[in-house]
Structures are given as structure tokens and as C-alpha cells.
PDB file of N, CA, C and O in Angstrom:
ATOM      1  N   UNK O   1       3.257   2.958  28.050  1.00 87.00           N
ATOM      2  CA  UNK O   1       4.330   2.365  27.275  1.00 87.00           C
ATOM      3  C   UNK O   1       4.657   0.998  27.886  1.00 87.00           C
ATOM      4  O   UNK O   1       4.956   0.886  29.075  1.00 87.00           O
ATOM      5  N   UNK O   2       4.593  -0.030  27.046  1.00 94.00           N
ATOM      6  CA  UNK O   2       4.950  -1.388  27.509  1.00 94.00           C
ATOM      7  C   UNK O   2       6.780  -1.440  27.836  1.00 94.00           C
ATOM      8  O   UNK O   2       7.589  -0.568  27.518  1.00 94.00           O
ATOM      9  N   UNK O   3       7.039  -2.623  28.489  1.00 92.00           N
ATOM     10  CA  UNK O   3       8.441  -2.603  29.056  1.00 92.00           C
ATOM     11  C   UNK O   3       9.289  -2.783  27.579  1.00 92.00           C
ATOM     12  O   UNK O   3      10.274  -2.061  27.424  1.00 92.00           O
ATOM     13  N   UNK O   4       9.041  -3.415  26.863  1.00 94.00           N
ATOM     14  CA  UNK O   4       9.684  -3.701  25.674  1.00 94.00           C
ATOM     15  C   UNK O   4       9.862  -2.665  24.972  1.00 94.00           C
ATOM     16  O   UNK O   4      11.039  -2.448  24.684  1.00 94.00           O
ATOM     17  N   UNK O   5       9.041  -1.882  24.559  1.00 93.00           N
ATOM     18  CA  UNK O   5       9.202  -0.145  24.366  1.00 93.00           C
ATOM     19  C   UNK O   5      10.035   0.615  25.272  1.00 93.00           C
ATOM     20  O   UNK O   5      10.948   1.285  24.791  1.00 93.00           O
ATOM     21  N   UNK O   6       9.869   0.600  26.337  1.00 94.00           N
ATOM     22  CA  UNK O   6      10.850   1.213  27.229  1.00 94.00           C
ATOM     23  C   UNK O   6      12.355   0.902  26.972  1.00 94.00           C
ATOM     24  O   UNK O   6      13.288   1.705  26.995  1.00 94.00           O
ATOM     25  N   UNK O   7      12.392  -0.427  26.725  1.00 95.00           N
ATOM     26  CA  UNK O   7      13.524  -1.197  26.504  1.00 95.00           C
ATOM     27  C   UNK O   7      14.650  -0.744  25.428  1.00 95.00           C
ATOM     28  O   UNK O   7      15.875  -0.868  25.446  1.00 95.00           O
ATOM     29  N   UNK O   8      13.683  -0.122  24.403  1.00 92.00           N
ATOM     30  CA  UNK O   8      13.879  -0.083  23.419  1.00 92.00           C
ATOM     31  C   UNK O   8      14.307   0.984  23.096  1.00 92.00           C
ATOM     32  O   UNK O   8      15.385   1.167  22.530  1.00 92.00           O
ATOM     33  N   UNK O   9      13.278   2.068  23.514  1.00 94.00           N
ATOM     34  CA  UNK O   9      13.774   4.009  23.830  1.00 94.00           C
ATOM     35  C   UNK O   9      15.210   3.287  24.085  1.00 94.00           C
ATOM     36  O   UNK O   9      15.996   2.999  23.182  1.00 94.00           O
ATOM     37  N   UNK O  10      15.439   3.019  25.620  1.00 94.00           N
ATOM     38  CA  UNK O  10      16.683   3.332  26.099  1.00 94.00           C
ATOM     39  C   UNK O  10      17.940   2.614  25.531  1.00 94.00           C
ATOM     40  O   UNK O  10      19.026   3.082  25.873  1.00 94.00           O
ATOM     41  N   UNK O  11      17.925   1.391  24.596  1.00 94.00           N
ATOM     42  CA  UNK O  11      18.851   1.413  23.806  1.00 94.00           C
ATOM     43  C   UNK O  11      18.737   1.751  22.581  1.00 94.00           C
ATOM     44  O   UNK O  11      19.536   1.266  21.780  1.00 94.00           O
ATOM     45  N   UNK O  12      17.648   2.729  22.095  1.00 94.00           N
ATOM     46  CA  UNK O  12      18.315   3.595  20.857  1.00 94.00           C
ATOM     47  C   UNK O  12      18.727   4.933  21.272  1.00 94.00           C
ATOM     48  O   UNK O  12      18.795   5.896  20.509  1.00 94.00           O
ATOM     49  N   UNK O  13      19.075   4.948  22.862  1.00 95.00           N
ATOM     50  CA  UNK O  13      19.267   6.616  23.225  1.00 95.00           C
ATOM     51  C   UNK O  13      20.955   6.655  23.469  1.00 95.00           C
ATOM     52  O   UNK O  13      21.623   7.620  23.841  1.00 95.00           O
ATOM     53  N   UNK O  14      21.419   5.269  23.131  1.00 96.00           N
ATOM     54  CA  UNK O  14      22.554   4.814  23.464  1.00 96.00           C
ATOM     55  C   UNK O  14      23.184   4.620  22.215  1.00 96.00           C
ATOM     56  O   UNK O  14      24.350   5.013  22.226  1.00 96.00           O
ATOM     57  N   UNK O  15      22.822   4.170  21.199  1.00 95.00           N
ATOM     58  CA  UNK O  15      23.358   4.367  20.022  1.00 95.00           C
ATOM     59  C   UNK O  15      24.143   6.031  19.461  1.00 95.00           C
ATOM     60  O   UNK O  15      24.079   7.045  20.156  1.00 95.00           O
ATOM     61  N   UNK O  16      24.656   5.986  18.458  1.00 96.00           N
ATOM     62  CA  UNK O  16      25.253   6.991  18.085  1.00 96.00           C
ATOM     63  C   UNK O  16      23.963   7.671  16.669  1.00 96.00           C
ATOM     64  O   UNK O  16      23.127   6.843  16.307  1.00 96.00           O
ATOM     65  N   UNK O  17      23.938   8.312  16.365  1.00 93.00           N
ATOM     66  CA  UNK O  17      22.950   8.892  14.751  1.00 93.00           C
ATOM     67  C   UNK O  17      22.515   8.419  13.945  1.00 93.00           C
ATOM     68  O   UNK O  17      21.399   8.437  13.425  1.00 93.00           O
ATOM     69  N   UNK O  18      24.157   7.537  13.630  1.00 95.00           N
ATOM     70  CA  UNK O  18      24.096   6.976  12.043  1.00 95.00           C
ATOM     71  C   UNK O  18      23.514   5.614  12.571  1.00 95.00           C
ATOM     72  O   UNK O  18      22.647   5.073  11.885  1.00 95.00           O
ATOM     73  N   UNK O  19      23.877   5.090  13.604  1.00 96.00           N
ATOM     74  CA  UNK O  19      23.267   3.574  14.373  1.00 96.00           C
ATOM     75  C   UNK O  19      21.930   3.775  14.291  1.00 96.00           C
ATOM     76  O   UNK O  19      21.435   2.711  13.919  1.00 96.00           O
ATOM     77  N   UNK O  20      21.151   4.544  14.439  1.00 95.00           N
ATOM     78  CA  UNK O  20      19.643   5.022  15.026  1.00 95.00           C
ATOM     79  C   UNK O  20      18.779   5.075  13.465  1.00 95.00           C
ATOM     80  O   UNK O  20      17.658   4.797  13.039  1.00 95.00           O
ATOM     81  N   UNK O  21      20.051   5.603  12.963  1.00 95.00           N
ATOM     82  CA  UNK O  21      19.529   5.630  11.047  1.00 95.00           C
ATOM     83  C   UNK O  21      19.117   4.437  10.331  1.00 95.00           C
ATOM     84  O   UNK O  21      18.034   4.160   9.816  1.00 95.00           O
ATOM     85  N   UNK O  22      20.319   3.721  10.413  1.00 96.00           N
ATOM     86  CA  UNK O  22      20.153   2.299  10.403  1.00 96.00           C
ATOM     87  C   UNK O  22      19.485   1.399  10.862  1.00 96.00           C
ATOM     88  O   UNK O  22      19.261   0.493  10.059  1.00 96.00           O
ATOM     89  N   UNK O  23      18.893   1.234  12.273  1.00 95.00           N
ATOM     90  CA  UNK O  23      17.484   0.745  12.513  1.00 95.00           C
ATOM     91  C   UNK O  23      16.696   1.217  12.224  1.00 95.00           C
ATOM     92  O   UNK O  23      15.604   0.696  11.994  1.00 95.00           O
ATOM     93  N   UNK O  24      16.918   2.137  12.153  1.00 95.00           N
ATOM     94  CA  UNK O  24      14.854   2.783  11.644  1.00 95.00           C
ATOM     95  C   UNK O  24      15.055   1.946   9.837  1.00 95.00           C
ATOM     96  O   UNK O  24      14.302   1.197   9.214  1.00 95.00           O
ATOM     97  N   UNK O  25      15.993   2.348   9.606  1.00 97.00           N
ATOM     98  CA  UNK O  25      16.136   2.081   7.863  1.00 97.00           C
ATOM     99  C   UNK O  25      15.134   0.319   7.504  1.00 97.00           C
ATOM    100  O   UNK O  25      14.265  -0.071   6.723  1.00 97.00           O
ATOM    101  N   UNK O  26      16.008  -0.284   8.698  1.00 97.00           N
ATOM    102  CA  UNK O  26      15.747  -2.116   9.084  1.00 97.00           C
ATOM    103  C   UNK O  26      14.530  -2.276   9.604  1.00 97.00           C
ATOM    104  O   UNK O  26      14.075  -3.415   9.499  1.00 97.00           O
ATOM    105  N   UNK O  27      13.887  -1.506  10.115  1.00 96.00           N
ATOM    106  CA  UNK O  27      12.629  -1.542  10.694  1.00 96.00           C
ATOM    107  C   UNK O  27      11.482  -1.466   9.480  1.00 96.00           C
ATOM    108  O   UNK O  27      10.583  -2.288   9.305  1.00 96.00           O
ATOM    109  N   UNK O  28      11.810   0.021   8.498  1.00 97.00           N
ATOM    110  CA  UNK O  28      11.226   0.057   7.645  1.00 97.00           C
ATOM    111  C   UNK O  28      11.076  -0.939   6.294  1.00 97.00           C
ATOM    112  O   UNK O  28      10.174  -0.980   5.457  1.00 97.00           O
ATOM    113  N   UNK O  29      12.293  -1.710   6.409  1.00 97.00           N
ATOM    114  CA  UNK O  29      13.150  -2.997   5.586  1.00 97.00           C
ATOM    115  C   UNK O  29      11.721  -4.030   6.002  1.00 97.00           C
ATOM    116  O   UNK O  29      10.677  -4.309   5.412  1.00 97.00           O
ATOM    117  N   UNK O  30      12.410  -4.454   7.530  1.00 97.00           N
ATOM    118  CA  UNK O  30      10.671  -5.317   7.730  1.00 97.00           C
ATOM    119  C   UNK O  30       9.153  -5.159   7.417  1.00 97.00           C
ATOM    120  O   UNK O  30       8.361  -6.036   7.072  1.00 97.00           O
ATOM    121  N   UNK O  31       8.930  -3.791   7.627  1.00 96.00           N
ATOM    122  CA  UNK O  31       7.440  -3.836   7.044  1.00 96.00           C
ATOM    123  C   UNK O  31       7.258  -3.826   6.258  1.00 96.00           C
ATOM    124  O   UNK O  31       6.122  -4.001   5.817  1.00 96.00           O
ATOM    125  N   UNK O  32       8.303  -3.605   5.560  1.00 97.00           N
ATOM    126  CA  UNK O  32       7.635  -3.558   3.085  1.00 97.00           C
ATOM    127  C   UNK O  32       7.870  -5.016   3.387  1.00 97.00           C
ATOM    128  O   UNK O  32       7.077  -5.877   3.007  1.00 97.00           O
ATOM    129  N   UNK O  33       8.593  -5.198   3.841  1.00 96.00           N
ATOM    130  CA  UNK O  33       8.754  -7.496   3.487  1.00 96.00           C
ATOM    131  C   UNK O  33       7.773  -7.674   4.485  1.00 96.00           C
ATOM    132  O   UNK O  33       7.831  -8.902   4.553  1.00 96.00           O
ATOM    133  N   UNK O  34       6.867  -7.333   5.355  1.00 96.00           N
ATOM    134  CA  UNK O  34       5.654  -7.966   5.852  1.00 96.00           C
ATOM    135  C   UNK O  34       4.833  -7.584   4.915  1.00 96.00           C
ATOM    136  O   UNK O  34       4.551  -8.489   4.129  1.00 96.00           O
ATOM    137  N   UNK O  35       4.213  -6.299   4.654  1.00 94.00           N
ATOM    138  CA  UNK O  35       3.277  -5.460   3.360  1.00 94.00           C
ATOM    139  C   UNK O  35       3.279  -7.145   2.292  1.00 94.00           C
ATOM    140  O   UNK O  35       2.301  -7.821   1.975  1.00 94.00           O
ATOM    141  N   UNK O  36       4.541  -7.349   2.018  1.00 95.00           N
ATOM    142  CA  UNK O  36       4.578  -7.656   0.365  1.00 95.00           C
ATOM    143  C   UNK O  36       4.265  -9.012   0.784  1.00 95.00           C
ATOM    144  O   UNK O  36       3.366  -9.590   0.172  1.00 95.00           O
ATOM    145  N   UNK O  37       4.931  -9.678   1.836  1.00 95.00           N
ATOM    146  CA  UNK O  37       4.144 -11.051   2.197  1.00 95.00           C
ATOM    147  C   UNK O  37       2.665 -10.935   2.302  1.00 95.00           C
ATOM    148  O   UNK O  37       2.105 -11.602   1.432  1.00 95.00           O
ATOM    149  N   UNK O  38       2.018 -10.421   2.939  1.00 96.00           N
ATOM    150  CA  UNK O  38       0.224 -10.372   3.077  1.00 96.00           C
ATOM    151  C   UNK O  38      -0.361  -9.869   1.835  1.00 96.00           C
ATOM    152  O   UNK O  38      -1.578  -9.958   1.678  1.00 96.00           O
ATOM    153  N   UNK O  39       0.443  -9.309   0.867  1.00 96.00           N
ATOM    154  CA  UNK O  39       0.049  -8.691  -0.345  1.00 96.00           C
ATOM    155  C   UNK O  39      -1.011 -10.228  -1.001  1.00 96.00           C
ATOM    156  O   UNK O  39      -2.241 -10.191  -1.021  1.00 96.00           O
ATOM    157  N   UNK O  40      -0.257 -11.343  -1.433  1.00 95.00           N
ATOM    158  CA  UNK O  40      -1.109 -11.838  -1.639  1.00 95.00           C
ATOM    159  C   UNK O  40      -2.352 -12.541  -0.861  1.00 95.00           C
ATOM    160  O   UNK O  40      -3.243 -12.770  -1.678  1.00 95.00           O
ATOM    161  N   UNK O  41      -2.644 -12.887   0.229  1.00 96.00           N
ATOM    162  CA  UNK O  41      -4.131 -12.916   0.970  1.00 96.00           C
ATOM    163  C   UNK O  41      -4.714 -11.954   0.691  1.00 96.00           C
ATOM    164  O   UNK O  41      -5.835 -12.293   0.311  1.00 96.00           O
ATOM    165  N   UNK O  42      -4.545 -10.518   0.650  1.00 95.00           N
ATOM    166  CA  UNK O  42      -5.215  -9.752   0.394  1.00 95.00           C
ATOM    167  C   UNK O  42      -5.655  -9.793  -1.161  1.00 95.00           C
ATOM    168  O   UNK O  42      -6.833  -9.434  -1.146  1.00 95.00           O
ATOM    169  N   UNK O  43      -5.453  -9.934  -1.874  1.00 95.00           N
ATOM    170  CA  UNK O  43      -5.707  -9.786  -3.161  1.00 95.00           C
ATOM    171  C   UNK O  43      -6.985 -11.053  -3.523  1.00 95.00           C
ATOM    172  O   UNK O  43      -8.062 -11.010  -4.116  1.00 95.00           O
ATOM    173  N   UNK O  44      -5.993 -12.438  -2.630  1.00 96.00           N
ATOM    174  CA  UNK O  44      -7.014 -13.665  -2.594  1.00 96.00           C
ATOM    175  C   UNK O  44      -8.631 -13.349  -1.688  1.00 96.00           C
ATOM    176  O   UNK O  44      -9.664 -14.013  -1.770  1.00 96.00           O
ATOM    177  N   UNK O  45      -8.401 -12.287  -0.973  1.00 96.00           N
ATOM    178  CA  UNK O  45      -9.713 -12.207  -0.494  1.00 96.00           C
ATOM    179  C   UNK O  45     -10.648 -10.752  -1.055  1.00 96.00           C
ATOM    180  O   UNK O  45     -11.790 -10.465  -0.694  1.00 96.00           O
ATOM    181  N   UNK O  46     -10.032 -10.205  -1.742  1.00 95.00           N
ATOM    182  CA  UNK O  46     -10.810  -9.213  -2.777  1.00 95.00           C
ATOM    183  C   UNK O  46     -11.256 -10.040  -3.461  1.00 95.00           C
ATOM    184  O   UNK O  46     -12.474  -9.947  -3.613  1.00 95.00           O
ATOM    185  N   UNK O  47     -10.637 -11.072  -4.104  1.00 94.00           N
ATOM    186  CA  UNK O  47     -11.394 -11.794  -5.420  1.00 94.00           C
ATOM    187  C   UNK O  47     -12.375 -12.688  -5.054  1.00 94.00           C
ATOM    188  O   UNK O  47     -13.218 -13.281  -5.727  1.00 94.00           O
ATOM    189  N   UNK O  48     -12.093 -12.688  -3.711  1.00 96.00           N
ATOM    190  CA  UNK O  48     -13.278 -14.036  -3.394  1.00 96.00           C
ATOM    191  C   UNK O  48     -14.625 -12.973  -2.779  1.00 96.00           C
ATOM    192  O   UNK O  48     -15.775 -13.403  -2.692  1.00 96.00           O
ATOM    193  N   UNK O  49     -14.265 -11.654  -2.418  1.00 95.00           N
ATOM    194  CA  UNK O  49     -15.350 -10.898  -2.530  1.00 95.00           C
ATOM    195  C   UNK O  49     -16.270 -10.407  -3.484  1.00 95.00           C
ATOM    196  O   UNK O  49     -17.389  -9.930  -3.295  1.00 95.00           O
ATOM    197  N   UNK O  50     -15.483 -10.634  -4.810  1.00 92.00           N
ATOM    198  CA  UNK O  50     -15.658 -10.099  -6.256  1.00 92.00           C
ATOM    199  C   UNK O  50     -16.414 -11.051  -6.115  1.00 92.00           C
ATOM    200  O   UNK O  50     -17.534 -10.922  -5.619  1.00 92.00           O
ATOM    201  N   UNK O  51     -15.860 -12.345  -6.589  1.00 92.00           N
ATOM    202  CA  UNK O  51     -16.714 -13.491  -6.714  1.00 92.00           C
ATOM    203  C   UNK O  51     -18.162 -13.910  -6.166  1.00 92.00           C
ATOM    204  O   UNK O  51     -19.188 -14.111  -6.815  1.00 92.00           O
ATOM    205  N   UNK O  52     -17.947 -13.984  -4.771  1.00 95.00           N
ATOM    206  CA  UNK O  52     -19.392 -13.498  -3.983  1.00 95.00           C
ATOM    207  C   UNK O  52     -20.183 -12.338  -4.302  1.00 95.00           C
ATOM    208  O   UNK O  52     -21.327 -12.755  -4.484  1.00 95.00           O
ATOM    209  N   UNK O  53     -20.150 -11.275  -4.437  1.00 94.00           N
ATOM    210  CA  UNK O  53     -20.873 -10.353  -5.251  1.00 94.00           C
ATOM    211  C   UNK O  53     -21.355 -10.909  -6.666  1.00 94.00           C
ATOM    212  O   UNK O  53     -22.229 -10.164  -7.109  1.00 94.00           O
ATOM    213  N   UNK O  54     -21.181 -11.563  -7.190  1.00 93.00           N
ATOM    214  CA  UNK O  54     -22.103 -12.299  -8.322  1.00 93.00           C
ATOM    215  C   UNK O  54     -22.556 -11.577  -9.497  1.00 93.00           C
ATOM    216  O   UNK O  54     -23.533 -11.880 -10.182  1.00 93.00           O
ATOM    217  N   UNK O  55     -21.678 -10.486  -9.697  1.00 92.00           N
ATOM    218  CA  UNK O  55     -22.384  -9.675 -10.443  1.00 92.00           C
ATOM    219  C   UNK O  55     -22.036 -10.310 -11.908  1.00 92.00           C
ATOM    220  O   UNK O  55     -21.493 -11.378 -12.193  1.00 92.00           O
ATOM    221  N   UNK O  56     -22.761  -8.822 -13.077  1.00 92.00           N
ATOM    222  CA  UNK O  56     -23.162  -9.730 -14.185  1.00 92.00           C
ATOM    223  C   UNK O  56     -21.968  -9.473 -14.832  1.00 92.00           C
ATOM    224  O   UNK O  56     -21.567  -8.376 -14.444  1.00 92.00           O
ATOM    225  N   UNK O  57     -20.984 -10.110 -15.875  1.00 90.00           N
ATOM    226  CA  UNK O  57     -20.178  -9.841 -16.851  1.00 90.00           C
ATOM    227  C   UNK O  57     -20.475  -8.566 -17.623  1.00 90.00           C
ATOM    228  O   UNK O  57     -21.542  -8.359 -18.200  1.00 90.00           O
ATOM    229  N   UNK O  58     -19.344  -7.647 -17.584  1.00 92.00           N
ATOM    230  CA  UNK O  58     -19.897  -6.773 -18.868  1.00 92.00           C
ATOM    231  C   UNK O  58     -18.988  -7.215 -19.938  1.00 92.00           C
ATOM    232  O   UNK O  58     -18.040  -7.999 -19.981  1.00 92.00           O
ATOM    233  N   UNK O  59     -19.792  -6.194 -21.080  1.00 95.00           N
ATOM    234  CA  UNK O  59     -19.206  -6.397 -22.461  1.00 95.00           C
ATOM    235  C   UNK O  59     -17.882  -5.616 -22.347  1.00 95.00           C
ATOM    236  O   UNK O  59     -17.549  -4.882 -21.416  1.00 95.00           O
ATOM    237  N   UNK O  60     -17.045  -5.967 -23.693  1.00 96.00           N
ATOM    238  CA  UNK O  60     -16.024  -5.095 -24.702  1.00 96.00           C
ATOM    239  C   UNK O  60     -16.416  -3.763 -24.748  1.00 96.00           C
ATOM    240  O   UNK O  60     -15.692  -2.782 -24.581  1.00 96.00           O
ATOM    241  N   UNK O  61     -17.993  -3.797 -25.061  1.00 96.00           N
ATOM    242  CA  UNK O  61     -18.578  -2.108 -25.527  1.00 96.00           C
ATOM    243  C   UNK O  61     -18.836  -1.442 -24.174  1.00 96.00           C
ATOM    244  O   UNK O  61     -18.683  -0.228 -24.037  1.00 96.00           O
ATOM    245  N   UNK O  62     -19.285  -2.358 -23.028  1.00 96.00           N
ATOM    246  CA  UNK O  62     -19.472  -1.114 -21.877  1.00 96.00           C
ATOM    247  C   UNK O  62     -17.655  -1.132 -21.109  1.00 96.00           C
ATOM    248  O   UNK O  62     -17.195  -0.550 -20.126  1.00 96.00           O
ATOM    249  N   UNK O  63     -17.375  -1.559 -21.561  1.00 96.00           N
ATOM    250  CA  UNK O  63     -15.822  -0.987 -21.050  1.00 96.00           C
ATOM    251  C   UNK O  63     -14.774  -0.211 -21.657  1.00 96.00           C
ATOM    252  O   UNK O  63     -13.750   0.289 -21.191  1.00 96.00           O
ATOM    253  N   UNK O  64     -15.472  -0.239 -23.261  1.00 97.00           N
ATOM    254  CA  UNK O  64     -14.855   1.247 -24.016  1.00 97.00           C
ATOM    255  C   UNK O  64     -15.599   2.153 -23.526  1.00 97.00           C
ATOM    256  O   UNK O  64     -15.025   3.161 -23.115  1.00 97.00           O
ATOM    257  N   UNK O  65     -16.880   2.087 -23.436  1.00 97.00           N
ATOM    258  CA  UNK O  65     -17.855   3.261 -23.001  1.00 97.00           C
ATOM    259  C   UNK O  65     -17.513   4.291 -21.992  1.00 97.00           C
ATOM    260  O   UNK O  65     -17.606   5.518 -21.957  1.00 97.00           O
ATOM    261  N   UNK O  66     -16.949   3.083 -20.924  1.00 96.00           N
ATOM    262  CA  UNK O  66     -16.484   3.618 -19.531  1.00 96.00           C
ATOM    263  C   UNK O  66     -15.172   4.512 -19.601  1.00 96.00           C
ATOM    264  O   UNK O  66     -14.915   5.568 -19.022  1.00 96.00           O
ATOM    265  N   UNK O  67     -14.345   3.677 -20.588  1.00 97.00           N
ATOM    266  CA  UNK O  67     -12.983   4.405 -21.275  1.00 97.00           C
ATOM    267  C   UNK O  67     -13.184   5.761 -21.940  1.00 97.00           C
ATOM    268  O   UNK O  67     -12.559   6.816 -21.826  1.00 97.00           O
ATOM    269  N   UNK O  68     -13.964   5.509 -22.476  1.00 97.00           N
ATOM    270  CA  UNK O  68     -14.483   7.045 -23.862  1.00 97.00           C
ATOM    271  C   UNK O  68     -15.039   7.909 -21.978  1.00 97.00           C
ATOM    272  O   UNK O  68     -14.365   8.677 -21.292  1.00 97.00           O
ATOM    273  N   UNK O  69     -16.233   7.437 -21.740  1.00 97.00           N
ATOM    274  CA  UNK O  69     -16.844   8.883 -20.827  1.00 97.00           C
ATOM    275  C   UNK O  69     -15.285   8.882 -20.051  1.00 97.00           C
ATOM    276  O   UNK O  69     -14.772   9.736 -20.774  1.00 97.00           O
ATOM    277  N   UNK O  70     -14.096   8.476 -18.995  1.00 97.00           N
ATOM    278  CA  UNK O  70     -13.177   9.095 -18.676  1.00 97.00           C
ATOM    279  C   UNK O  70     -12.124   9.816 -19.040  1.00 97.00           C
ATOM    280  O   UNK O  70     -11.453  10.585 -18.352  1.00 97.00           O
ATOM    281  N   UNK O  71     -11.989   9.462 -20.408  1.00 97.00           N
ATOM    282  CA  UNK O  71     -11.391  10.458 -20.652  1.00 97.00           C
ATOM    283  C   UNK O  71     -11.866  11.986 -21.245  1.00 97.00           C
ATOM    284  O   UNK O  71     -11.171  12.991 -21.398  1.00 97.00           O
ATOM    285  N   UNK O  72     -13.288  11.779 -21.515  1.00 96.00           N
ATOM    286  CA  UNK O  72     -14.095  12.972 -21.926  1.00 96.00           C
ATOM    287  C   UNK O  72     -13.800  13.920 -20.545  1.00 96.00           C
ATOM    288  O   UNK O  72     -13.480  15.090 -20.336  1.00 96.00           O
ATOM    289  N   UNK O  73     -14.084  12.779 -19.770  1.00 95.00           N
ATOM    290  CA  UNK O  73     -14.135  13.766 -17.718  1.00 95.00           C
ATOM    291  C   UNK O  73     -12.738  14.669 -17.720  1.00 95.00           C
ATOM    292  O   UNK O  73     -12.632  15.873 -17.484  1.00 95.00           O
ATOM    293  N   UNK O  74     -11.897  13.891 -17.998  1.00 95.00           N
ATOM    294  CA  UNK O  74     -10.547  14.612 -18.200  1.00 95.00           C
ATOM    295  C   UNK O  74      -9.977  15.803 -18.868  1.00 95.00           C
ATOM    296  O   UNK O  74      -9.244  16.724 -18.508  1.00 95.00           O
ATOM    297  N   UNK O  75     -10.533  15.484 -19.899  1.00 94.00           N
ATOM    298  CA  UNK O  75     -10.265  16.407 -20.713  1.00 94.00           C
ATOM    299  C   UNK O  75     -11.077  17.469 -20.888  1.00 94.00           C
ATOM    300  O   UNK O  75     -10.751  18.399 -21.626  1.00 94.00           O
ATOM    301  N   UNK O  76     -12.559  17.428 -20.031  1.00 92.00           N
ATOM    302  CA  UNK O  76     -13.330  18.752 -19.282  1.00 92.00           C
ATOM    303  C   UNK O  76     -12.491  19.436 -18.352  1.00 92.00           C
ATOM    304  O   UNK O  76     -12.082  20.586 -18.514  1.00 92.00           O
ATOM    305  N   UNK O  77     -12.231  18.659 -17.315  1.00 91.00           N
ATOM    306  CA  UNK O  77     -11.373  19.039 -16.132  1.00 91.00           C
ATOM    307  C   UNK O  77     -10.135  19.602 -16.716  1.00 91.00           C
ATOM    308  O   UNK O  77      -9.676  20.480 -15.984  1.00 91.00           O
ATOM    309  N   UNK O  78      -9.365  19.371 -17.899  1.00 91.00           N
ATOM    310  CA  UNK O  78      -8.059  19.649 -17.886  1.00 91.00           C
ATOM    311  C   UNK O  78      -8.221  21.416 -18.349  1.00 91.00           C
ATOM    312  O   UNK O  78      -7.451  22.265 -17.902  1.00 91.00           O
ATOM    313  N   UNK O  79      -9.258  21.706 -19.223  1.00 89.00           N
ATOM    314  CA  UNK O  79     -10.055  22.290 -19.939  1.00 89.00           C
ATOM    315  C   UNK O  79      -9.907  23.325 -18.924  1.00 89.00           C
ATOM    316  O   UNK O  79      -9.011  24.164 -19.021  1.00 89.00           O
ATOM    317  N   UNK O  80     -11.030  23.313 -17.608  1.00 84.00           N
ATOM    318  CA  UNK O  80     -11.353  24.040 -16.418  1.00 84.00           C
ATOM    319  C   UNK O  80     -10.381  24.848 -15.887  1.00 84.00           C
ATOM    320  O   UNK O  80     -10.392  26.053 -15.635  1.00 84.00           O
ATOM    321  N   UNK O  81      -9.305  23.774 -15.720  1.00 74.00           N
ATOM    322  CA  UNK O  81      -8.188  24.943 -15.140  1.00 74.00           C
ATOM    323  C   UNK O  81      -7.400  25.436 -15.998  1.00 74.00           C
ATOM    324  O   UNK O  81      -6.570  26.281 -15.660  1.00 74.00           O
TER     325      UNK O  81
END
């Protein structure tokens, strides 16, 4: 355990419940607002992977196709159980 962790145990062992609630709450506050900041790089570097992959355009018809066979899958499976 680094000192800053240590640091840290021992003033949330000093707090009262509802205090301890409340940072964790703020803690969890920061990482969805870090998540949602990096949200876009991430997205910018899927597409630039898409992009590099080079693949070919499909049609209108192979993407109903793909639509029609999943829901056929579904509605086997729903079938099954």
C-alpha cells in the first residue's frame, strides 16, 4: 500500500458513515466525468481503426439480410425456451 493510500484509509476511518457515503458517492462522481471525458478518443480511435481496415461498403440489401437472419435467430431461440 502506497503512503497516500495509507493516508487515506486513516482519514476515512475518522469520518462518521454518512461522510464515508459521500466520498465514495464523489469518487464515483469523478470517474463517470473521467469515463465520459475519454469517451470521445475512444470512439475517434475505433473509427480510425474502422477506417484502416479498408473494408468493402455493403449494400441496403446485405444489411436487411443481416436484420431478417437476426431476428429469425431470435425468434428460434425465443421458440426453444
Amino acid at each position: 500500500m502506497t503512503p497516500i493510500e495509507s493516508q487515506w484509509i486513516e482519514r476515512l476511518k475518522q469520518l462518521p458513515p454518512k461522510r464515508v457515503a459521500e466520498v465514495l458517492d464523489f469518487v464515483a462522481f469523478l470517474a463517470a466525468r473521467e469515463e465520459r471525458a475519454a469517451a470521445p478518443q475512444r470512439l475517434s480511435d475505433g473509427l480510425a481503426r474502422l477506417v484502416a481496415l479498408a473494408l468493402p461498403a455493403i449494400t441496403e440489401d446485405e444489411v436487411e439480410d443481416e436484420i431478417q437472419a437476426a431476428r429469425r435467430e431470435r425468434r428460434a431461440s425465443q421458440q426453444e425456451a
